[in-house]
Amino acid sequence: MVSVDIHKNEMNHNNEIMSPTSSLHGLRFDNRFYQAMPADQEDTNHIRQVYQAVYSPVNPTPVKKPHLVAWSPEAAALIDLVEADCRSALFTDIFVGNQLLPGMQPFAMNYGGHQFGNWAGQLGDGRAINLGEVLNHRKEHWTLQLKGAGLTPYSRSADGRAVLRSSLREYLCSEAMHHLGIATTRALSLILTGEAVVRDMFYDGHPASEPGAVVCRMSPSFVRFGNFEIHAVRKEVELLRTLADFTIGADFPHLLAEKGDTERYVQWLAEIARTTGELIAQWMRVGFVHGVMNTDNMSILGLSIDYGPYGWLEGYDPTWTPNTTDSEGRRYCFGNQPYIGQWNLMQLANALYPLVQAAEPLQEAVDEYRTTFQSRWQQIVHEKLGLENSEEGDAALINDLFELLTKTETDYTIFFRRLTLINPADNEPCNDPLAQLLPAYYQPDTLDDEYRAAACRWISRYRARLARNQIPNEQRVLLMNRTNPKYVFRNYLAQMAIDKVEQGDFGLLTELHEVLRHPYDEQPDFDHYAVKRPEWARNRAGCSMLSCSS
Ligand code: AMP
Ligand code: MG
């Protein structure tokens, strides 16, 4: 049993409260989804199959003793909230689910999904409750959603709650992704509920109590591929059309100009394919492994969504998955993500078939995924290497590098970051090519002559290629350093922050949040967060392997 002593806690921002009045009451809600979509007519909150409805109205379940752990100033600014708002008791009450503001209309969404390649039927928001859509001063809509806010009609056999460890991981990772420049849902706040949640973390018959928490997520839309699949599978075609038309109108308004309905749906799918292709290429750039790319975890906007047993590549290994549930099949391992993106889009295309009634245009739309992914990945790899254009022979140089990275455990992030230290002006024979790269190797003492020779050969080729670059070396370094982050949310860092917060110490969480705001900057004071995973973390639960239990 883990206890959290909230009295030792400090808020994550130390400024004074500026004003006792709150602009929380000034939030303007424009609940388009709630008002336009067909709602479940049953108004009692019990677990059930929900037919002929896109969502079910349901209130969050209040908690005993909420305590604010952290809030994101950048996310708050998106809904025009300032520090004083976030530090108010009202903020904690609202974003843990104990109070509703006027204008909020809470609901859980109905969706299905393919889990690990199989149709899983109705899933839905089992523990996520949408509060409403804030219309900010820039006329943007931001849906606020509490994760871990209690039972809904979609909770199936679970409790509707979330534990601190998974909530902290979601909170910090969404903000870290945003600062890496990768499309993602956002996190506004992380709040302890003051209530225990029981989880059998490794499904091995050892349930334990853990502190519960609620994260408030924000997104222009939380609609997933699975929202369309559920209605298609149930042959609720009018509902499918209503949801598709709403989504296009709300989130893809530029497509409204398309002449016919059919053409509009096809163009829409093509756009989803492109944004998804872009997203997966960006994940591959930074070594992010989502871990559960089920179709219910695929955003219609191409955002990273549902941070569960995700992980960051440490040693480069395309077969690596952080998810223990997937350790046999490795369906969602790092190297499979590009393929799974396409597989998931095929499921979405199948779901949209009743609206288009022709397979070929849907297939062509899905094909945009591959085209987008390939060209973006091509560009990314060039930028990772600091090559400003592409030449014949680059493909072999790149393939040989990725091959080399698999020969010995090599930290993906550190390796690419340190490649800037290889200098094209250096004509010396490659005596100790690895000197610059040594911090990237997990077992530097085991690098044998064969490996060294292969690495040497590759570095000589790379230097020769760099010498033909048209841009000055300083510019190449800048290009690489804005492509290869120095700081990522390493798995063991997340676990260390969790351990500290469980002891009531929020310092590390606050510090990591700060560091991860500037992932491409050197930040020499924080070098210790940019080192390879320590050995103690190699096999520790939460550091390299995670279960879905959260
Ligand atoms: P995930 O694998 O986290 O994307 O979740 C798959 C499905 O299980 C979704 O429908 C979730 O809402 C639901 N779910 C996961 N955890 C819980 C929980 N603790 N209580 C209720 N539903 C849950
Ligand atoms: Mg999910």
Coordinates of C-alpha atoms and ligand atoms in Angstrom, one line a residue:
M1 CA 0.0 0.0 0.0
V2 CA 1.4 3.4 -1.0
S3 CA 0.6 6.4 1.0
V4 CA 0.6 9.9 -0.2
D5 CA 1.3 12.6 2.4
I6 CA -0.2 15.7 0.8
H7 CA 1.0 18.0 3.6
K8 CA 4.6 17.7 2.4
N9 CA 3.6 18.7 -1.1
E10 CA 4.5 21.9 -2.8
M11 CA 2.6 23.3 -5.7
N12 CA 4.6 23.1 -9.0
H13 CA 4.7 26.9 -9.5
N14 CA 5.8 29.0 -6.6
N15 CA 4.3 32.4 -7.5
E16 CA 1.8 34.0 -5.2
I17 CA -1.9 33.6 -5.9
M18 CA -2.6 36.8 -7.8
S19 CA -6.3 37.2 -7.5
P20 CA -8.9 35.5 -5.3
T21 CA -11.6 35.8 -8.0
S22 CA -11.6 33.2 -10.7
S23 CA -12.1 33.4 -14.4
L24 CA -13.2 29.8 -14.3
H25 CA -16.7 31.1 -14.1
G26 CA -16.0 33.1 -17.3
L27 CA -15.3 29.9 -19.3
R28 CA -17.6 29.9 -22.3
F29 CA -19.0 26.5 -23.4
D30 CA -20.2 25.7 -26.8
N31 CA -21.1 22.0 -26.6
R32 CA -21.5 21.2 -30.3
F33 CA -21.0 17.4 -30.0
Y34 CA -23.4 17.1 -27.0
Q35 CA -26.0 19.2 -28.7
A36 CA -25.8 17.8 -32.2
M37 CA -25.2 14.1 -31.7
P38 CA -28.0 11.6 -30.9
A39 CA -27.8 10.8 -27.1
D40 CA -28.5 7.7 -25.1
Q41 CA -32.1 8.0 -23.8
E42 CA -31.5 6.0 -20.7
D43 CA -30.5 8.3 -17.9
T44 CA -29.4 5.9 -15.2
N45 CA -25.7 5.2 -14.9
H46 CA -25.4 1.5 -15.2
I47 CA -23.1 -0.6 -17.4
R48 CA -24.8 -1.7 -20.6
Q49 CA -24.6 -2.0 -24.4
V50 CA -25.7 1.4 -25.8
Y51 CA -27.5 1.2 -29.1
Q52 CA -28.6 4.0 -31.5
A53 CA -26.6 6.6 -29.6
V54 CA -23.3 8.3 -30.0
Y55 CA -22.9 9.1 -26.3
S56 CA -24.4 8.8 -22.9
P57 CA -24.9 11.8 -20.6
V58 CA -23.2 10.9 -17.3
N59 CA -21.7 12.9 -14.4
P60 CA -18.3 12.4 -12.8
T61 CA -18.4 10.7 -9.4
P62 CA -17.1 13.0 -6.7
V63 CA -14.0 12.0 -4.7
K64 CA -13.2 12.4 -1.0
K65 CA -10.1 14.5 -0.8
P66 CA -8.8 15.9 -4.0
H67 CA -5.3 17.4 -4.1
L68 CA -3.7 19.2 -7.0
V69 CA -0.4 17.7 -8.0
A70 CA 0.4 19.7 -11.2
W71 CA -1.1 21.8 -13.9
S72 CA 0.2 22.9 -17.2
P73 CA 0.4 26.6 -17.8
E74 CA 0.6 26.1 -21.5
A75 CA -2.5 24.0 -21.6
A76 CA -4.3 26.4 -19.3
A77 CA -3.5 29.2 -21.6
L78 CA -5.3 27.4 -24.4
I79 CA -8.6 27.9 -22.5
D80 CA -7.7 31.4 -21.3
L81 CA -7.0 30.4 -17.7
V82 CA -4.2 32.0 -15.8
E83 CA -2.2 30.9 -12.8
A84 CA -4.6 32.2 -10.2
D85 CA -7.4 30.2 -11.7
C86 CA -5.3 27.0 -11.6
R87 CA -4.3 27.5 -8.0
S88 CA -7.8 28.1 -6.8
A89 CA -9.7 25.4 -4.8
L90 CA -12.4 25.7 -7.4
F91 CA -10.0 24.5 -10.1
T92 CA -9.2 21.3 -8.2
D93 CA -12.8 20.7 -7.5
I94 CA -13.8 21.0 -11.1
F95 CA -11.0 19.1 -12.6
V96 CA -11.3 16.2 -10.3
G97 CA -15.0 16.0 -11.0
N98 CA -16.5 17.2 -7.7
Q99 CA -18.2 20.3 -9.2
L100 CA -19.6 21.4 -12.6
L101 CA -19.4 24.8 -14.0
P102 CA -22.5 26.4 -15.6
G103 CA -22.5 25.4 -19.2
M104 CA -20.8 22.0 -18.7
Q105 CA -22.7 19.0 -20.1
P106 CA -20.8 15.8 -19.1
F107 CA -21.0 12.7 -21.2
A108 CA -19.2 9.5 -22.1
M109 CA -18.7 8.5 -25.8
N110 CA -19.7 5.3 -27.4
Y111 CA -17.1 3.6 -29.4
G112 CA -15.8 0.2 -30.3
G113 CA -12.5 -1.0 -31.6
H114 CA -10.1 -3.6 -32.9
Q115 CA -7.9 -4.7 -30.0
F116 CA -4.7 -6.5 -31.0
G117 CA -6.2 -7.2 -34.4
N118 CA -9.6 -8.5 -33.3
W119 CA -12.9 -6.8 -33.2
A120 CA -13.7 -6.2 -29.5
G121 CA -17.2 -4.8 -29.7
Q122 CA -18.4 -1.9 -27.6
L123 CA -15.7 -0.2 -25.5
G124 CA -16.5 3.4 -25.0
D125 CA -15.3 5.9 -22.5
G126 CA -15.2 3.6 -19.5
R127 CA -13.5 6.0 -17.3
A128 CA -13.3 9.2 -19.3
I129 CA -16.0 11.9 -18.9
N130 CA -16.1 14.9 -21.3
L131 CA -17.2 18.0 -19.5
G132 CA -17.9 20.2 -22.5
E133 CA -16.3 22.3 -25.2
V134 CA -14.6 25.5 -24.2
L135 CA -14.7 28.2 -26.8
N136 CA -11.6 30.3 -26.3
H137 CA -10.9 33.9 -27.2
R138 CA -9.4 32.7 -30.5
K139 CA -12.6 31.0 -31.3
E140 CA -11.1 27.5 -30.9
H141 CA -13.0 24.7 -29.3
W142 CA -11.2 22.7 -26.7
T143 CA -13.1 19.7 -25.2
L144 CA -12.2 19.1 -21.6
Q145 CA -12.2 15.4 -20.5
L146 CA -11.5 13.9 -17.1
K147 CA -9.8 10.5 -17.2
G148 CA -10.4 8.4 -14.1
A149 CA -13.6 10.3 -13.1
G150 CA -15.8 7.2 -12.2
L151 CA -18.1 4.7 -13.7
T152 CA -20.0 5.2 -17.0
P153 CA -22.3 3.0 -19.0
Y154 CA -19.1 1.9 -20.8
S155 CA -17.1 0.8 -17.8
R156 CA -17.7 -2.9 -18.5
S157 CA -16.1 -4.9 -15.7
A158 CA -13.8 -2.1 -14.5
D159 CA -14.0 0.7 -11.9
G160 CA -13.9 3.9 -13.9
R161 CA -10.8 5.0 -12.0
A162 CA -7.1 5.6 -12.8
V163 CA -4.0 5.2 -10.6
L164 CA -1.5 7.9 -9.9
R165 CA 1.3 6.1 -11.8
S166 CA -0.6 6.0 -15.1
S167 CA -2.1 9.4 -14.7
L168 CA 1.3 11.0 -14.1
R169 CA 2.7 9.2 -17.1
E170 CA -0.2 10.5 -19.2
Y171 CA 0.0 14.1 -17.9
L172 CA 3.8 14.5 -18.4
C173 CA 4.0 12.6 -21.6
S174 CA 1.3 14.6 -23.4
E175 CA 3.0 17.8 -22.5
A176 CA 6.4 16.4 -23.4
M177 CA 5.1 15.4 -26.8
H178 CA 3.6 18.8 -27.4
H179 CA 7.0 20.4 -26.7
L180 CA 8.7 17.9 -29.1
G181 CA 6.4 19.3 -31.8
I182 CA 4.3 16.1 -32.1
A183 CA 0.5 16.2 -32.5
T184 CA -1.1 15.1 -29.2
T185 CA -4.0 15.6 -26.9
R186 CA -3.0 17.9 -24.0
A187 CA -3.1 17.6 -20.3
L188 CA -4.3 20.4 -18.1
S189 CA -4.0 19.0 -14.6
L190 CA -3.1 16.0 -12.5
I191 CA -5.1 15.7 -9.3
L192 CA -5.0 13.0 -6.6
T193 CA -8.4 11.8 -5.5
G194 CA -7.5 11.0 -2.0
E195 CA -9.0 7.6 -2.6
A196 CA -7.3 4.2 -3.1
V197 CA -7.7 2.2 -6.3
V198 CA -6.9 -1.5 -6.4
R199 CA -4.9 -2.9 -9.3
D200 CA -3.3 -6.2 -10.0
M201 CA -0.4 -4.6 -11.8
F202 CA 1.0 -7.7 -13.5
Y203 CA -2.2 -9.7 -13.6
D204 CA -0.5 -12.3 -11.4
G205 CA -2.9 -12.5 -8.5
H206 CA -1.3 -9.8 -6.4
P207 CA -3.8 -6.9 -6.2
A208 CA -2.7 -3.9 -4.2
S209 CA -4.0 -0.5 -3.3
E210 CA -2.6 2.5 -5.1
P211 CA -3.4 6.2 -4.9
G212 CA -6.1 7.2 -7.4
A213 CA -5.8 10.3 -9.6
V214 CA -7.7 12.2 -12.3
V215 CA -6.1 13.9 -15.4
C216 CA -7.9 16.5 -17.3
R217 CA -7.1 16.1 -20.9
M218 CA -7.9 18.6 -23.7
S219 CA -8.3 18.1 -27.4
P220 CA -10.2 19.8 -30.2
S221 CA -11.9 16.3 -30.5
F222 CA -11.7 13.0 -28.8
V223 CA -13.3 11.1 -31.6
R224 CA -11.5 7.9 -32.5
F225 CA -11.6 5.5 -35.4
G226 CA -13.6 3.2 -33.1
N227 CA -16.4 5.8 -32.9
F228 CA -17.2 5.1 -36.5
E229 CA -16.5 1.4 -36.3
I230 CA -19.2 0.7 -33.6
H231 CA -22.0 2.2 -35.7
A232 CA -20.8 0.5 -38.9
V233 CA -20.6 -2.9 -37.2
R234 CA -24.1 -2.4 -35.7
K235 CA -25.4 -1.3 -39.1
E236 CA -26.5 2.0 -37.6
V237 CA -25.8 3.7 -40.9
E238 CA -27.7 6.9 -40.2
L239 CA -25.8 7.4 -37.0
L240 CA -22.6 6.7 -38.8
R241 CA -23.5 9.4 -41.3
T242 CA -24.5 11.9 -38.6
L243 CA -21.3 11.4 -36.8
A244 CA -19.2 11.6 -39.9
D245 CA -21.0 14.8 -41.1
F246 CA -20.6 16.4 -37.7
T247 CA -16.9 15.5 -37.5
I248 CA -16.2 17.0 -41.0
G249 CA -18.2 20.1 -40.2
A250 CA -16.5 20.7 -36.8
D251 CA -13.0 19.5 -37.4
F252 CA -12.5 19.5 -41.2
P253 CA -14.7 22.5 -42.3
H254 CA -12.5 23.1 -45.4
L255 CA -13.9 19.8 -46.8
L256 CA -17.5 21.2 -46.8
A257 CA -16.7 22.7 -50.2
E258 CA -16.3 19.3 -51.7
K259 CA -19.1 18.8 -54.3
G260 CA -20.7 15.5 -53.5
D261 CA -21.1 13.6 -50.1
T262 CA -19.2 10.6 -51.4
E263 CA -16.2 12.6 -52.6
R264 CA -16.2 14.5 -49.3
Y265 CA -16.0 11.3 -47.3
V266 CA -13.2 10.0 -49.5
Q267 CA -11.2 13.3 -49.2
W268 CA -11.8 13.2 -45.5
L269 CA -10.4 9.7 -45.2
A270 CA -7.4 10.7 -47.3
E271 CA -6.7 13.6 -44.9
I272 CA -6.9 11.3 -41.9
A273 CA -4.5 9.0 -43.6
R274 CA -2.1 11.8 -44.2
T275 CA -2.2 13.2 -40.7
T276 CA -1.8 9.6 -39.3
G277 CA 1.1 9.0 -41.5
E278 CA 2.7 12.2 -40.4
L279 CA 2.1 11.3 -36.7
I280 CA 3.7 7.8 -36.9
A281 CA 6.7 9.2 -38.8
Q282 CA 7.2 11.7 -35.9
W283 CA 6.9 9.0 -33.3
M284 CA 9.6 7.1 -35.1
R285 CA 11.8 10.2 -35.2
V286 CA 11.8 10.5 -31.4
G287 CA 11.7 6.8 -30.5
F288 CA 8.2 6.8 -29.1
V289 CA 6.3 3.5 -28.9
H290 CA 2.6 3.9 -28.2
G291 CA 2.2 0.3 -26.9
V292 CA -1.5 -0.1 -27.6
M293 CA -2.3 1.0 -31.1
N294 CA -5.8 -0.4 -31.0
T295 CA -8.3 1.4 -33.3
D296 CA -10.1 2.8 -30.3
N297 CA -6.8 4.6 -29.5
M298 CA -6.4 6.2 -32.9
S299 CA -7.5 9.9 -33.0
I300 CA -9.5 11.1 -36.0
L301 CA -7.3 14.2 -35.9
G302 CA -4.0 12.3 -36.1
L303 CA -3.2 13.1 -32.5
S304 CA -1.2 10.9 -30.1
I305 CA -4.0 9.8 -27.7
D306 CA -4.4 7.5 -24.7
Y307 CA -1.0 7.2 -23.1
G308 CA -1.0 3.8 -21.5
P309 CA 1.9 1.3 -21.5
Y310 CA 3.9 3.5 -23.9
G311 CA 7.6 3.7 -23.8
W312 CA 10.7 5.4 -25.3
L313 CA 13.2 3.4 -27.2
E314 CA 16.4 3.1 -25.2
G315 CA 18.6 0.6 -27.0
Y316 CA 17.6 0.8 -30.7
D317 CA 15.6 -2.4 -31.3
P318 CA 12.7 -2.4 -33.8
T319 CA 11.1 -5.3 -32.0
W320 CA 10.9 -3.6 -28.7
T321 CA 7.6 -3.1 -27.0
P322 CA 7.0 -1.6 -23.6
N323 CA 3.7 -3.4 -23.2
T324 CA 3.9 -6.7 -21.3
T325 CA 0.5 -7.7 -22.7
D326 CA 2.1 -7.6 -26.2
S327 CA 5.4 -9.2 -25.4
E328 CA 4.5 -12.5 -27.2
G329 CA 3.1 -11.1 -30.5
R330 CA 4.9 -7.7 -30.5
R331 CA 2.2 -6.4 -32.7
Y332 CA 2.7 -2.9 -31.4
C333 CA 6.5 -2.9 -31.2
F334 CA 8.5 0.1 -32.4
G335 CA 9.2 -1.2 -35.9
N336 CA 5.7 -2.3 -36.5
Q337 CA 4.0 1.1 -35.9
P338 CA 4.1 2.2 -39.5
Y339 CA 2.4 -1.0 -40.6
I340 CA -0.2 -0.8 -37.8
G341 CA -1.1 2.7 -38.8
Q342 CA -2.1 1.4 -42.2
W343 CA -3.9 -1.6 -40.8
N344 CA -5.9 0.7 -38.5
L345 CA -6.8 3.0 -41.4
M346 CA -8.1 0.0 -43.3
Q347 CA -10.5 -0.7 -40.4
L348 CA -11.7 2.9 -40.6
A349 CA -12.1 2.6 -44.4
N350 CA -14.2 -0.5 -43.8
A351 CA -16.3 1.4 -41.3
L352 CA -16.9 4.3 -43.8
Y353 CA -17.8 1.9 -46.6
P354 CA -21.6 2.2 -46.1
L355 CA -21.2 5.9 -46.8
V356 CA -19.2 5.5 -49.9
Q357 CA -20.3 2.2 -51.3
A358 CA -17.2 1.7 -53.4
A359 CA -13.9 0.1 -52.3
E360 CA -11.5 1.6 -54.8
P361 CA -11.7 5.3 -53.7
L362 CA -11.4 4.2 -50.1
Q363 CA -8.4 2.1 -50.9
E364 CA -6.8 5.1 -52.7
A365 CA -7.5 7.3 -49.7
V366 CA -5.8 4.8 -47.4
D367 CA -2.8 4.7 -49.7
E368 CA -2.1 8.3 -48.9
Y369 CA -0.9 7.0 -45.6
R370 CA 2.0 5.1 -47.1
T371 CA 2.9 7.9 -49.4
T372 CA 2.9 10.5 -46.6
F373 CA 4.7 8.2 -44.1
Q374 CA 7.4 7.3 -46.6
S375 CA 8.2 10.8 -47.8
R376 CA 8.1 12.2 -44.3
W377 CA 10.3 9.4 -42.8
Q378 CA 12.7 9.9 -45.7
Q379 CA 13.0 13.5 -44.9
I380 CA 13.3 12.9 -41.1
V381 CA 16.1 10.4 -41.5
H382 CA 18.0 12.8 -43.7
E383 CA 17.5 15.5 -41.1
K384 CA 18.5 13.2 -38.3
L385 CA 21.8 12.8 -40.1
G386 CA 22.1 16.4 -41.0
L387 CA 21.8 15.9 -44.7
E388 CA 20.1 18.8 -46.4
N389 CA 19.3 17.0 -49.6
S390 CA 19.1 13.5 -50.8
E391 CA 21.7 11.7 -53.0
E392 CA 22.0 8.4 -54.6
G393 CA 23.7 6.1 -52.2
D394 CA 21.9 7.7 -49.1
A395 CA 19.6 4.7 -48.8
A396 CA 22.5 2.4 -48.4
L397 CA 24.2 4.7 -45.9
I398 CA 21.0 4.9 -43.9
N399 CA 20.2 1.2 -44.0
D400 CA 23.7 0.3 -42.9
L401 CA 23.4 2.7 -40.0
F402 CA 20.2 1.2 -38.7
E403 CA 21.8 -2.2 -39.2
L404 CA 24.8 -1.1 -37.1
L405 CA 22.5 0.1 -34.4
T406 CA 21.1 -3.3 -33.9
K407 CA 24.6 -4.9 -33.5
T408 CA 25.1 -3.8 -29.9
E409 CA 22.7 -2.1 -27.5
T410 CA 22.9 1.6 -28.6
D411 CA 20.8 4.3 -27.1
Y412 CA 18.7 5.8 -30.0
T413 CA 18.3 9.3 -28.5
I414 CA 21.9 9.7 -27.4
F415 CA 23.4 8.2 -30.5
F416 CA 21.7 10.6 -32.9
R417 CA 22.2 13.6 -30.7
R418 CA 26.0 12.9 -30.5
L419 CA 26.3 12.3 -34.2
T420 CA 26.7 16.0 -34.5
L421 CA 30.2 15.5 -33.0
I422 CA 31.4 13.6 -36.1
N423 CA 33.1 16.3 -38.1
P424 CA 33.3 16.3 -41.9
A425 CA 36.5 18.3 -41.8
D426 CA 38.2 15.6 -39.8
N427 CA 40.3 13.6 -42.3
E428 CA 42.1 11.6 -39.7
P429 CA 41.8 7.8 -40.2
C430 CA 39.2 6.5 -37.9
N431 CA 41.3 5.4 -35.0
D432 CA 38.8 5.7 -32.2
P433 CA 35.6 6.5 -34.0
L434 CA 33.6 5.6 -31.0
A435 CA 35.1 8.1 -28.6
Q436 CA 32.4 10.6 -29.4
L437 CA 29.6 8.1 -29.4
L438 CA 30.6 6.1 -26.3
P439 CA 27.9 7.5 -24.0
A440 CA 25.3 5.9 -26.3
Y441 CA 26.5 2.3 -25.8
Y442 CA 25.0 0.2 -23.0
Q443 CA 28.0 -2.2 -22.9
P444 CA 30.9 -0.1 -24.1
D445 CA 33.4 -2.7 -22.8
T446 CA 32.0 -5.4 -25.1
L447 CA 32.5 -3.6 -28.4
D448 CA 34.7 -6.0 -30.3
D449 CA 37.1 -5.4 -33.2
E450 CA 34.6 -6.5 -35.7
Y451 CA 32.1 -3.9 -34.5
R452 CA 34.6 -1.2 -34.2
A453 CA 35.8 -1.8 -37.8
A454 CA 32.2 -1.7 -39.1
A455 CA 31.4 1.5 -37.1
C456 CA 34.7 3.0 -38.5
R457 CA 33.8 2.2 -42.0
W458 CA 30.3 3.7 -41.6
I459 CA 31.7 6.9 -40.0
S460 CA 34.2 7.4 -42.9
R461 CA 31.4 7.1 -45.4
Y462 CA 29.3 9.5 -43.3
R463 CA 32.1 12.0 -43.2
A464 CA 32.6 11.8 -46.9
R465 CA 28.9 12.3 -47.4
L466 CA 28.8 15.3 -45.1
A467 CA 31.7 16.8 -47.0
R468 CA 29.3 17.0 -50.0
N469 CA 26.7 18.9 -48.0
Q470 CA 25.8 22.3 -49.4
I471 CA 25.2 23.9 -46.0
P472 CA 27.9 24.9 -43.6
N473 CA 28.6 22.5 -40.7
E474 CA 27.2 24.8 -38.1
Q475 CA 23.9 24.8 -40.0
R476 CA 24.0 21.0 -40.2
V477 CA 24.4 20.8 -36.4
L478 CA 21.4 23.1 -35.9
L479 CA 19.3 21.0 -38.3
M480 CA 20.3 17.8 -36.4
N481 CA 19.7 19.3 -33.0
R482 CA 16.2 20.4 -33.8
T483 CA 15.4 16.9 -35.2
N484 CA 17.1 14.8 -32.5
P485 CA 15.9 15.7 -29.1
K486 CA 18.4 15.7 -26.2
Y487 CA 15.7 15.1 -23.6
V488 CA 12.9 12.5 -23.9
F489 CA 10.6 11.3 -21.2
R490 CA 12.7 8.2 -20.5
N491 CA 10.8 5.3 -19.0
Y492 CA 12.9 5.2 -15.8
L493 CA 12.5 9.0 -15.3
A494 CA 8.8 8.5 -15.3
Q495 CA 9.1 5.8 -12.7
M496 CA 11.4 7.9 -10.5
A497 CA 8.9 10.8 -10.6
I498 CA 6.1 8.4 -9.7
D499 CA 8.0 7.0 -6.8
K500 CA 8.7 10.5 -5.5
V501 CA 5.1 11.7 -5.9
E502 CA 3.9 8.6 -4.1
Q503 CA 6.1 9.7 -1.2
G504 CA 4.6 13.1 -1.3
D505 CA 7.5 14.8 -3.1
F506 CA 6.5 16.7 -6.2
G507 CA 9.9 18.2 -6.9
L508 CA 11.1 15.8 -9.6
L509 CA 7.8 15.9 -11.5
T510 CA 8.1 19.7 -11.6
E511 CA 11.7 19.6 -12.6
L512 CA 11.1 17.1 -15.4
H513 CA 8.2 19.1 -16.7
E514 CA 10.5 22.1 -16.9
V515 CA 13.3 20.2 -18.7
L516 CA 10.8 18.6 -21.1
R517 CA 9.6 22.0 -22.2
H518 CA 12.8 22.5 -24.1
P519 CA 13.7 19.0 -25.4
Y520 CA 16.0 20.2 -28.1
D521 CA 18.0 22.7 -26.0
E522 CA 21.3 21.7 -24.3
Q523 CA 20.3 22.7 -20.8
P524 CA 23.6 21.7 -19.3
D525 CA 22.3 21.8 -15.7
F526 CA 20.1 18.9 -16.6
D527 CA 22.6 16.7 -18.4
H528 CA 21.9 13.9 -15.9
Y529 CA 18.4 13.5 -17.5
A530 CA 19.9 12.9 -20.9
V531 CA 21.9 9.8 -20.0
K532 CA 21.2 6.2 -20.9
R533 CA 19.0 4.2 -18.6
P534 CA 20.8 3.1 -15.5
E535 CA 21.3 -0.6 -15.0
W536 CA 19.0 -0.8 -11.9
A537 CA 16.1 0.2 -14.2
R538 CA 16.8 -2.5 -16.9
N539 CA 14.2 -4.9 -15.6
R540 CA 12.3 -2.9 -13.0
A541 CA 8.6 -2.8 -13.5
G542 CA 7.5 0.6 -14.8
C543 CA 11.0 1.3 -16.2
S544 CA 11.1 -0.9 -19.2
M545 CA 8.0 -3.0 -19.1
L546 CA 4.5 -1.9 -18.3
S547 CA 1.2 -3.6 -18.1
C548 CA -2.1 -2.3 -19.4
S549 CA -3.3 -2.2 -15.8
S550 CA -3.8 1.4 -15.0
Ligands
AMP1 P1 -7.3 1.4 -23.1 O1 -6.6 0.1 -23.4 O2 -6.8 2.1 -21.9 O3 -7.4 2.3 -24.3 O4 -8.8 1.0 -22.7 C1 -9.6 0.2 -23.4 C2 -11.1 0.3 -22.9 O5 -11.1 -0.1 -21.6 C3 -11.7 1.7 -23.0 O6 -13.0 1.5 -23.3 C4 -11.5 2.2 -21.6 O7 -12.5 3.2 -21.3 C5 -11.7 0.9 -20.8 N1 -11.1 1.0 -19.5 C6 -9.7 1.0 -19.2 N2 -9.5 1.1 -17.9 C7 -10.7 1.2 -17.3 C8 -11.2 1.4 -16.0 N3 -10.3 1.4 -14.9 N4 -12.5 1.5 -15.8 C9 -13.4 1.5 -16.8 N5 -13.0 1.3 -18.1 C10 -11.7 1.2 -18.3
MG2 MG -8.1 3.8 -24.9

